[in-house]
Amino acid sequence: GTYNPSTRSTHSSACHDADPGYYVNMTGQANQSRCTPGTYQNAKGSSFCKLADAGFFVNSFGLINQTACSPGYYQPLVGQTNCSPASEGHFVNESGQPRQESCLEGTYQPNSSSVSCLHANPGNYVNQTGQSMQKKCGYGQYQPQSGQAECLDAPKGTYVNQFGQSEFKQCAAGSYQNQTGQASCVLAPIGYFVSDSRQPSPTFCSPGSYQDEEGKSACRLATAGYYVAASGQSEQIPCPVGKFNPDEGSDSADSCINAKAGYYVPMQGQNQEYGCHAGTYQDGNGMATCKDSEPGHFVSESSQKQQTACPIGEYQSLYGQYSCVQAEPGFFVESIAQINQTECLLGKYQPNPGQGNCLSTSPGYYTDVPGQAKQILCPLGTYQPAEESVDCIDAEIGFYVADSGLSE
């Protein structure tokens, strides 16, 4: 711990104590030695240098003090000439530290020489200690807070379709999600609907309504002419021919009404009944067609439930007619519901249309051809005293007839 650089010394007082930062480790030394880097000596008269403590360093010769590692640096060994920077994922927040600290879960540090760690950002997480990077929340997960060690599953009725999200998205009306942690929503299937956002399940269409498309927020009411008897249906049922339904939203086949007599329904899914046209009729209920009026009959107006017989003096030879035909002059129809007119016989005539019989020729007249509208005058030289005659009588010998149309 002492030395003497002089010669011819006579007393021990000539020996000098080693200065701070120096040492003398053997007797009889003429010089003191500097403490080497990694060591120091803060006292006089030392025979050795002290090793720098863990967390400290000495980077030059002959130093009297060790230096504490700065925040962000550490030194686990003794007798060192420098400090090590805190590695990525670690930190040193005080001076003179012998070790670095790992970043806790929920924090990270991408840089070296750091004095603290960074909190994981919202939408990210760190699930291990000593990490240099944060991780993005995956599909179906989110994290609204910073400094978290895990992500949260998107709740039912929601989804997350991108990485690194801080919030979930609500399933829109018409879609749903019945599981947690999902990246998408499910469209409401046919027969179902989802009326609001963030729903965990679809709702089936109630009787009287249906839905034939996916992803809808409401069901369709059964249209007039149709009905839906069960829940969860993707199509409506048409009322059959012969029946109709004027109302929307019907939930039973009983909602379909039979067309009444005089009416018909020719197709499925009708919202009204149709009146039979003139010339046709229908005497039954729930019918798909009307009946043509038969020969000898007619139907003059629409929506009739029976046909009418042609009256005396008229006839009809065709089906589906709205009127009858008057008997022509020279013809007659003597009873109802006739399909033809009848010509007046010989000796008869009829000057008017629409008659039920023929007239007998008058005395002095005749008809010699059937179907006559007029009686014929007996010509000069002839006469006829009787009715309903087919000819005239020649004047006898000794007589004469000076005028036409005479009866004697």
Coordinates of C-alpha atoms in Angstrom, one line a residue, residues 138-287:
G138 CA -57.3 -11.2 -35.0
Y139 CA -60.6 -11.7 -36.9
G140 CA -63.6 -11.9 -34.5
Q141 CA -61.7 -10.2 -31.7
Y142 CA -61.2 -6.6 -30.4
Q143 CA -59.7 -4.7 -27.5
P144 CA -60.9 -1.2 -26.6
Q145 CA -58.3 -0.6 -23.9
S146 CA -54.5 -0.1 -24.0
G147 CA -52.0 -2.3 -22.1
Q148 CA -53.9 -5.5 -22.4
A149 CA -52.6 -9.1 -22.4
E150 CA -55.5 -10.5 -24.5
C151 CA -58.2 -9.6 -26.9
L152 CA -62.0 -9.9 -26.3
D153 CA -64.2 -12.1 -28.4
A154 CA -66.9 -10.1 -30.3
P155 CA -70.1 -10.9 -28.5
K156 CA -73.1 -12.5 -30.1
G157 CA -74.9 -10.3 -32.6
T158 CA -71.6 -8.6 -33.6
Y159 CA -68.5 -9.3 -35.7
V160 CA -64.9 -8.1 -36.4
N161 CA -63.7 -8.5 -39.9
Q162 CA -60.3 -6.8 -39.7
F163 CA -57.1 -7.2 -37.7
G164 CA -56.2 -4.8 -35.0
Q165 CA -59.7 -3.4 -34.1
S166 CA -60.6 -1.6 -30.9
E167 CA -64.3 -2.2 -31.2
F168 CA -66.7 -4.6 -32.7
K169 CA -69.3 -4.0 -35.4
Q170 CA -73.0 -4.7 -35.0
C171 CA -74.7 -7.1 -37.3
A172 CA -77.1 -5.0 -39.4
A173 CA -80.8 -5.6 -39.6
G174 CA -81.4 -8.6 -41.8
S175 CA -78.4 -10.4 -40.4
Y176 CA -77.4 -12.1 -37.1
Q177 CA -74.7 -13.9 -35.3
N178 CA -75.4 -16.6 -32.7
Q179 CA -71.7 -17.2 -31.7
T180 CA -69.0 -15.2 -30.1
G181 CA -65.7 -14.3 -31.8
Q182 CA -66.9 -14.2 -35.3
A183 CA -65.6 -12.4 -38.4
S184 CA -68.9 -12.0 -40.2
C185 CA -72.7 -12.1 -39.7
V186 CA -75.2 -14.6 -41.1
L187 CA -78.0 -13.5 -43.4
A188 CA -81.4 -14.2 -42.1
P189 CA -82.5 -17.3 -44.0
I190 CA -85.7 -17.5 -46.2
G191 CA -88.8 -17.7 -43.9
Y192 CA -87.0 -15.6 -41.3
F193 CA -86.2 -12.0 -40.6
V194 CA -84.0 -9.8 -38.3
S195 CA -85.6 -6.5 -37.6
D196 CA -82.9 -4.8 -35.5
S197 CA -79.1 -4.6 -35.4
R198 CA -76.9 -6.7 -33.0
Q199 CA -79.3 -9.7 -32.9
P200 CA -78.1 -13.2 -31.9
S201 CA -80.7 -15.1 -33.8
P202 CA -83.3 -14.6 -36.6
T203 CA -87.1 -14.6 -36.0
F204 CA -89.4 -16.8 -38.0
C205 CA -92.1 -15.2 -40.1
S206 CA -95.5 -15.6 -38.3
P207 CA -98.5 -17.1 -40.0
G208 CA -100.0 -14.7 -42.5
S209 CA -96.5 -13.6 -43.6
Y210 CA -93.5 -15.1 -45.5
Q211 CA -90.1 -14.2 -46.8
D212 CA -88.7 -15.6 -50.0
E213 CA -85.3 -13.8 -49.8
E214 CA -82.3 -14.0 -47.5
G215 CA -81.1 -11.1 -45.4
K216 CA -84.3 -9.2 -44.8
S217 CA -85.4 -7.1 -41.9
A218 CA -89.1 -7.9 -42.2
C219 CA -91.5 -10.4 -43.6
R220 CA -93.9 -9.8 -46.3
L221 CA -97.6 -10.0 -45.7
A222 CA -99.5 -12.6 -47.6
T223 CA -100.9 -10.7 -50.6
A224 CA -104.6 -10.6 -51.3
G225 CA -105.5 -13.9 -53.1
Y226 CA -103.0 -15.8 -50.9
Y227 CA -102.5 -17.1 -47.4
V228 CA -99.7 -18.5 -45.2
A229 CA -100.9 -21.0 -42.6
A230 CA -97.7 -21.9 -40.8
S231 CA -94.7 -19.9 -39.4
G232 CA -91.3 -19.7 -41.0
Q233 CA -92.5 -20.0 -44.6
S234 CA -90.6 -18.9 -47.7
E235 CA -93.7 -18.7 -50.0
Q236 CA -97.3 -17.9 -49.8
I237 CA -100.1 -20.3 -51.0
P238 CA -102.5 -19.1 -53.6
C239 CA -106.2 -19.5 -53.2
P240 CA -107.4 -22.3 -55.6
V241 CA -109.5 -21.6 -58.7
G242 CA -113.1 -20.9 -57.7
K243 CA -112.0 -19.1 -54.6
F244 CA -110.7 -15.6 -53.8
N245 CA -109.4 -13.6 -50.9
P246 CA -109.7 -9.8 -50.8
D247 CA -107.5 -9.3 -47.7
E248 CA -103.7 -9.2 -47.0
G249 CA -102.0 -11.1 -44.2
S250 CA -104.3 -14.1 -44.2
D251 CA -103.2 -17.1 -42.1
S252 CA -105.7 -19.8 -43.1
A253 CA -107.1 -21.6 -46.1
D254 CA -110.4 -20.6 -44.7
S255 CA -109.6 -17.1 -45.8
C256 CA -110.3 -18.1 -49.3
I257 CA -113.9 -17.5 -50.2
N258 CA -116.0 -19.5 -52.6
A259 CA -117.2 -17.5 -55.6
K260 CA -120.9 -17.1 -55.2
A261 CA -123.5 -18.1 -57.8
G262 CA -123.3 -15.7 -60.8
Y263 CA -119.6 -15.3 -60.3
Y264 CA -116.4 -17.3 -61.0
V265 CA -112.7 -17.3 -60.3
P266 CA -110.7 -18.7 -63.3
M267 CA -107.2 -18.6 -61.8
Q268 CA -105.3 -19.2 -58.6
G269 CA -104.3 -16.4 -56.3
Q270 CA -107.1 -14.0 -57.1
N271 CA -108.3 -11.2 -54.8
Q272 CA -111.8 -10.9 -56.2
E273 CA -114.5 -12.9 -57.9
Y274 CA -115.6 -12.0 -61.4
G275 CA -119.2 -11.6 -62.6
C276 CA -120.3 -14.0 -65.4
H277 CA -120.6 -12.0 -68.6
A278 CA -123.9 -11.5 -70.4
G279 CA -124.7 -14.7 -72.3
T280 CA -123.3 -16.8 -69.4
Y281 CA -124.4 -17.8 -65.9
Q282 CA -123.3 -19.9 -63.0
D283 CA -125.8 -21.6 -60.6
G284 CA -123.2 -23.1 -58.3
N285 CA -120.7 -21.7 -55.7
G286 CA -116.9 -21.9 -55.9
M287 CA -116.8 -22.3 -59.6

